[in-house]
């Protein structure tokens, strides 16, 4: 069994999806464990929307089109490029955080949801499931959220495209610790 340090250091964003299936049961199990992320309120602030069927992915693609296309001639290109990203991944998750309109509470909720996402990525890696955490411009569009039925009191923190992976790229060079740890 790999240590937590080894999993953290070996995890990579996986952009190239394969169509090798991932069971919903496996993903639900990982989500359940990831929910042990720290949070500051009495209620866990995250919500998870799962897409695995062609119809669900098409709904997502149409939401992207609705949120991004200003000209009708752009629609087909956007549909094709979005489906190329979303359609191949066996499962895509949209992770949101509940927003209450209080700067401190909302900041804490987003931080907790980000910890939840990182937990999920690390747990997935341990199971040979790669992910890429995307924050495309359209996730900030109320039209995108509305088209998917995501409530207005939730903020999308990212989309996670889950896949099995065959190759792992080398780690990006990290900054020297002395460049970001400071004595006060």
mmCIF file of C-alpha atoms in Angstrom:
data_model
loop_
_atom_site.group_PDB
_atom_site.id
_atom_site.type_symbol
_atom_site.label_atom_id
_atom_site.label_comp_id
_atom_site.label_asym_id
_atom_site.label_seq_id
_atom_site.Cartn_x
_atom_site.Cartn_y
_atom_site.Cartn_z
ATOM 1 C CA UNK A 1 0.000 0.000 0.000
ATOM 2 C CA UNK A 2 1.306 3.414 -0.952
ATOM 3 C CA UNK A 3 1.711 6.059 1.720
ATOM 4 C CA UNK A 4 -0.285 9.290 1.678
ATOM 5 C CA UNK A 5 2.928 11.153 0.794
ATOM 6 C CA UNK A 6 3.512 8.870 -2.204
ATOM 7 C CA UNK A 7 -0.050 9.337 -3.433
ATOM 8 C CA UNK A 8 0.147 13.128 -3.064
ATOM 9 C CA UNK A 9 3.457 13.275 -4.920
ATOM 10 C CA UNK A 10 2.460 10.885 -7.697
ATOM 11 C CA UNK A 11 -1.039 12.249 -8.439
ATOM 12 C CA UNK A 12 -1.404 14.083 -11.751
ATOM 13 C CA UNK A 13 -4.219 15.684 -13.668
ATOM 14 C CA UNK A 14 -5.249 13.294 -16.405
ATOM 15 C CA UNK A 15 -6.442 15.137 -19.492
ATOM 16 C CA UNK A 16 -6.688 12.210 -21.890
ATOM 17 C CA UNK A 17 -9.752 10.157 -21.049
ATOM 18 C CA UNK A 18 -10.294 6.541 -21.943
ATOM 19 C CA UNK A 19 -13.668 4.889 -22.304
ATOM 20 C CA UNK A 20 -12.783 2.125 -19.831
ATOM 21 C CA UNK A 21 -15.771 1.986 -17.485
ATOM 22 C CA UNK A 22 -15.734 3.154 -13.896
ATOM 23 C CA UNK A 23 -18.605 1.923 -11.768
ATOM 24 C CA UNK A 24 -20.904 4.418 -10.090
ATOM 25 C CA UNK A 25 -20.586 2.340 -6.924
ATOM 26 C CA UNK A 26 -16.820 2.928 -6.896
ATOM 27 C CA UNK A 27 -17.297 6.668 -7.420
ATOM 28 C CA UNK A 28 -19.965 6.874 -4.724
ATOM 29 C CA UNK A 29 -17.642 5.047 -2.324
ATOM 30 C CA UNK A 30 -14.833 7.534 -3.073
ATOM 31 C CA UNK A 31 -17.225 10.475 -2.620
ATOM 32 C CA UNK A 32 -18.360 9.092 0.733
ATOM 33 C CA UNK A 33 -14.781 8.819 1.997
ATOM 34 C CA UNK A 34 -13.834 12.241 0.544
ATOM 35 C CA UNK A 35 -16.623 13.762 2.629
ATOM 36 C CA UNK A 36 -14.345 13.466 5.656
ATOM 37 C CA UNK A 37 -12.743 16.717 4.499
ATOM 38 C CA UNK A 38 -12.722 19.406 7.188
ATOM 39 C CA UNK A 39 -15.562 21.907 7.152
ATOM 40 C CA UNK A 40 -16.410 24.861 9.355
ATOM 41 C CA UNK A 41 -20.188 24.742 9.623
ATOM 42 C CA UNK A 42 -22.641 22.233 10.985
ATOM 43 C CA UNK A 43 -23.428 20.993 7.481
ATOM 44 C CA UNK A 44 -21.041 19.853 4.772
ATOM 45 C CA UNK A 45 -21.207 22.615 2.121
ATOM 46 C CA UNK A 46 -20.590 20.521 -1.007
ATOM 47 C CA UNK A 47 -23.030 19.057 -3.494
ATOM 48 C CA UNK A 48 -22.079 16.599 -6.242
ATOM 49 C CA UNK A 49 -23.821 16.213 -9.603
ATOM 50 C CA UNK A 50 -22.861 13.048 -11.498
ATOM 51 C CA UNK A 51 -23.044 12.462 -15.243
ATOM 52 C CA UNK A 52 -22.400 9.067 -16.783
ATOM 53 C CA UNK A 53 -25.015 8.567 -19.499
ATOM 54 C CA UNK A 54 -24.945 9.962 -23.015
ATOM 55 C CA UNK A 55 -28.165 11.922 -22.315
ATOM 56 C CA UNK A 56 -26.662 13.530 -19.195
ATOM 57 C CA UNK A 57 -23.522 14.500 -21.109
ATOM 58 C CA UNK A 58 -25.591 15.951 -23.960
ATOM 59 C CA UNK A 59 -27.501 18.039 -21.416
ATOM 60 C CA UNK A 60 -24.156 19.300 -20.093
ATOM 61 C CA UNK A 61 -22.972 20.123 -23.618
ATOM 62 C CA UNK A 62 -26.178 22.057 -24.348
ATOM 63 C CA UNK A 63 -25.686 23.993 -21.086
ATOM 64 C CA UNK A 64 -22.173 24.924 -22.246
ATOM 65 C CA UNK A 65 -23.572 26.061 -25.605
ATOM 66 C CA UNK A 66 -26.266 28.128 -23.891
ATOM 67 C CA UNK A 67 -23.708 29.790 -21.602
ATOM 68 C CA UNK A 68 -20.978 30.474 -24.159
ATOM 69 C CA UNK A 69 -22.326 30.901 -27.674
ATOM 70 C CA UNK A 70 -23.025 34.407 -28.796
ATOM 71 C CA UNK A 71 -23.344 33.451 -32.459
ATOM 72 C CA UNK A 72 -25.342 30.549 -33.841
ATOM 73 C CA UNK A 73 -22.485 29.555 -36.148
ATOM 74 C CA UNK A 74 -20.306 28.811 -33.077
ATOM 75 C CA UNK A 75 -22.727 26.288 -31.617
ATOM 76 C CA UNK A 76 -21.672 23.167 -33.524
ATOM 77 C CA UNK A 77 -17.974 23.774 -32.897
ATOM 78 C CA UNK A 78 -18.630 24.251 -29.156
ATOM 79 C CA UNK A 79 -20.822 21.123 -29.070
ATOM 80 C CA UNK A 80 -18.144 19.009 -30.711
ATOM 81 C CA UNK A 81 -15.226 20.271 -28.641
ATOM 82 C CA UNK A 82 -17.158 19.962 -25.366
ATOM 83 C CA UNK A 83 -18.442 16.478 -26.176
ATOM 84 C CA UNK A 84 -14.879 15.441 -27.074
ATOM 85 C CA UNK A 85 -13.847 16.315 -23.507
ATOM 86 C CA UNK A 86 -16.925 15.194 -21.610
ATOM 87 C CA UNK A 87 -18.140 12.370 -23.817
ATOM 88 C CA UNK A 88 -15.072 10.166 -23.505
ATOM 89 C CA UNK A 89 -14.708 10.342 -19.731
ATOM 90 C CA UNK A 90 -16.809 7.576 -18.169
ATOM 91 C CA UNK A 91 -18.007 9.882 -15.390
ATOM 92 C CA UNK A 92 -18.022 13.639 -14.961
ATOM 93 C CA UNK A 93 -18.819 15.325 -11.663
ATOM 94 C CA UNK A 94 -19.869 18.895 -11.048
ATOM 95 C CA UNK A 95 -18.926 19.940 -7.517
ATOM 96 C CA UNK A 96 -20.657 22.913 -5.965
ATOM 97 C CA UNK A 97 -20.557 24.709 -2.652
ATOM 98 C CA UNK A 98 -23.551 26.248 -0.948
ATOM 99 C CA UNK A 99 -23.276 30.029 -0.721
ATOM 100 C CA UNK A 100 -25.144 31.960 1.971
ATOM 101 C CA UNK A 101 -24.053 35.531 1.256
ATOM 102 C CA UNK A 102 -21.723 35.871 4.232
ATOM 103 C CA UNK A 103 -18.127 36.519 3.138
ATOM 104 C CA UNK A 104 -16.501 34.488 5.923
ATOM 105 C CA UNK A 105 -18.920 31.556 5.748
ATOM 106 C CA UNK A 106 -18.775 31.456 1.952
ATOM 107 C CA UNK A 107 -14.965 31.534 1.992
ATOM 108 C CA UNK A 108 -14.929 28.664 4.493
ATOM 109 C CA UNK A 109 -17.446 26.697 2.414
ATOM 110 C CA UNK A 110 -15.366 27.079 -0.766
ATOM 111 C CA UNK A 111 -12.191 26.103 1.102
ATOM 112 C CA UNK A 112 -13.891 23.023 2.567
ATOM 113 C CA UNK A 113 -15.275 22.044 -0.840
ATOM 114 C CA UNK A 114 -11.797 22.396 -2.332
ATOM 115 C CA UNK A 115 -10.452 20.076 0.378
ATOM 116 C CA UNK A 116 -13.245 17.635 -0.483
ATOM 117 C CA UNK A 117 -12.226 17.764 -4.166
ATOM 118 C CA UNK A 118 -8.564 17.166 -3.315
ATOM 119 C CA UNK A 119 -9.548 14.216 -1.105
ATOM 120 C CA UNK A 120 -11.567 12.822 -4.004
ATOM 121 C CA UNK A 121 -8.654 13.201 -6.431
ATOM 122 C CA UNK A 122 -6.246 11.456 -4.058
ATOM 123 C CA UNK A 123 -8.685 8.639 -3.331
ATOM 124 C CA UNK A 124 -9.291 8.205 -7.043
ATOM 125 C CA UNK A 125 -5.554 8.071 -7.709
ATOM 126 C CA UNK A 126 -5.198 5.308 -5.143
ATOM 127 C CA UNK A 127 -7.790 3.343 -7.183
ATOM 128 C CA UNK A 128 -6.082 4.130 -10.535
ATOM 129 C CA UNK A 129 -8.764 6.638 -11.431
ATOM 130 C CA UNK A 130 -7.382 9.849 -12.819
ATOM 131 C CA UNK A 131 -9.181 13.170 -12.862
ATOM 132 C CA UNK A 132 -8.800 16.642 -14.150
ATOM 133 C CA UNK A 133 -10.296 19.474 -12.128
ATOM 134 C CA UNK A 134 -11.553 22.092 -14.570
ATOM 135 C CA UNK A 135 -12.796 25.594 -13.879
ATOM 136 C CA UNK A 136 -13.893 26.601 -17.368
ATOM 137 C CA UNK A 137 -15.311 30.089 -17.802
ATOM 138 C CA UNK A 138 -18.847 28.816 -18.337
ATOM 139 C CA UNK A 139 -19.129 27.423 -14.782
ATOM 140 C CA UNK A 140 -19.508 31.044 -13.644
ATOM 141 C CA UNK A 141 -22.496 31.625 -15.925
ATOM 142 C CA UNK A 142 -25.963 31.605 -14.360
ATOM 143 C CA UNK A 143 -27.214 30.296 -17.742
ATOM 144 C CA UNK A 144 -25.044 27.184 -17.391
ATOM 145 C CA UNK A 145 -26.286 26.501 -13.860
ATOM 146 C CA UNK A 146 -29.891 27.184 -14.793
ATOM 147 C CA UNK A 147 -29.733 24.826 -17.792
ATOM 148 C CA UNK A 148 -28.526 22.027 -15.506
ATOM 149 C CA UNK A 149 -30.925 22.792 -12.663
ATOM 150 C CA UNK A 150 -28.189 23.791 -10.228
ATOM 151 C CA UNK A 151 -29.750 26.036 -7.568
ATOM 152 C CA UNK A 152 -28.741 29.707 -7.498
ATOM 153 C CA UNK A 153 -27.446 29.382 -3.910
ATOM 154 C CA UNK A 154 -24.719 26.998 -5.092
ATOM 155 C CA UNK A 155 -21.411 28.036 -6.669
ATOM 156 C CA UNK A 156 -19.650 25.597 -8.975
ATOM 157 C CA UNK A 157 -16.123 24.994 -7.677
ATOM 158 C CA UNK A 158 -15.184 22.782 -10.592
ATOM 159 C CA UNK A 159 -15.918 19.887 -12.859
ATOM 160 C CA UNK A 160 -14.036 16.625 -12.459
ATOM 161 C CA UNK A 161 -13.672 14.332 -15.450
ATOM 162 C CA UNK A 162 -12.891 10.811 -14.201
ATOM 163 C CA UNK A 163 -11.059 8.206 -16.253
ATOM 164 C CA UNK A 164 -8.814 5.214 -16.024
ATOM 165 C CA UNK A 165 -5.314 6.111 -17.126
ATOM 166 C CA UNK A 166 -2.492 4.355 -18.875
ATOM 167 C CA UNK A 167 0.324 6.872 -18.691
ATOM 168 C CA UNK A 168 1.437 9.355 -16.062
ATOM 169 C CA UNK A 169 3.409 12.442 -16.917
ATOM 170 C CA UNK A 170 6.377 13.600 -14.898
ATOM 171 C CA UNK A 171 5.678 16.016 -12.054
ATOM 172 C CA UNK A 172 5.978 19.698 -12.782
ATOM 173 C CA UNK A 173 8.920 21.332 -11.087
ATOM 174 C CA UNK A 174 7.929 22.749 -7.724
ATOM 175 C CA UNK A 175 9.235 25.962 -6.224
ATOM 176 C CA UNK A 176 11.958 25.742 -3.624
ATOM 177 C CA UNK A 177 10.350 25.733 -0.189
ATOM 178 C CA UNK A 178 12.378 28.789 0.847
ATOM 179 C CA UNK A 179 10.593 30.829 -1.835
ATOM 180 C CA UNK A 180 7.182 30.486 -0.185
ATOM 181 C CA UNK A 181 7.765 29.761 3.529
ATOM 182 C CA UNK A 182 8.435 32.991 5.409
ATOM 183 C CA UNK A 183 9.270 33.826 9.000
ATOM 184 C CA UNK A 184 7.134 36.599 10.510
#
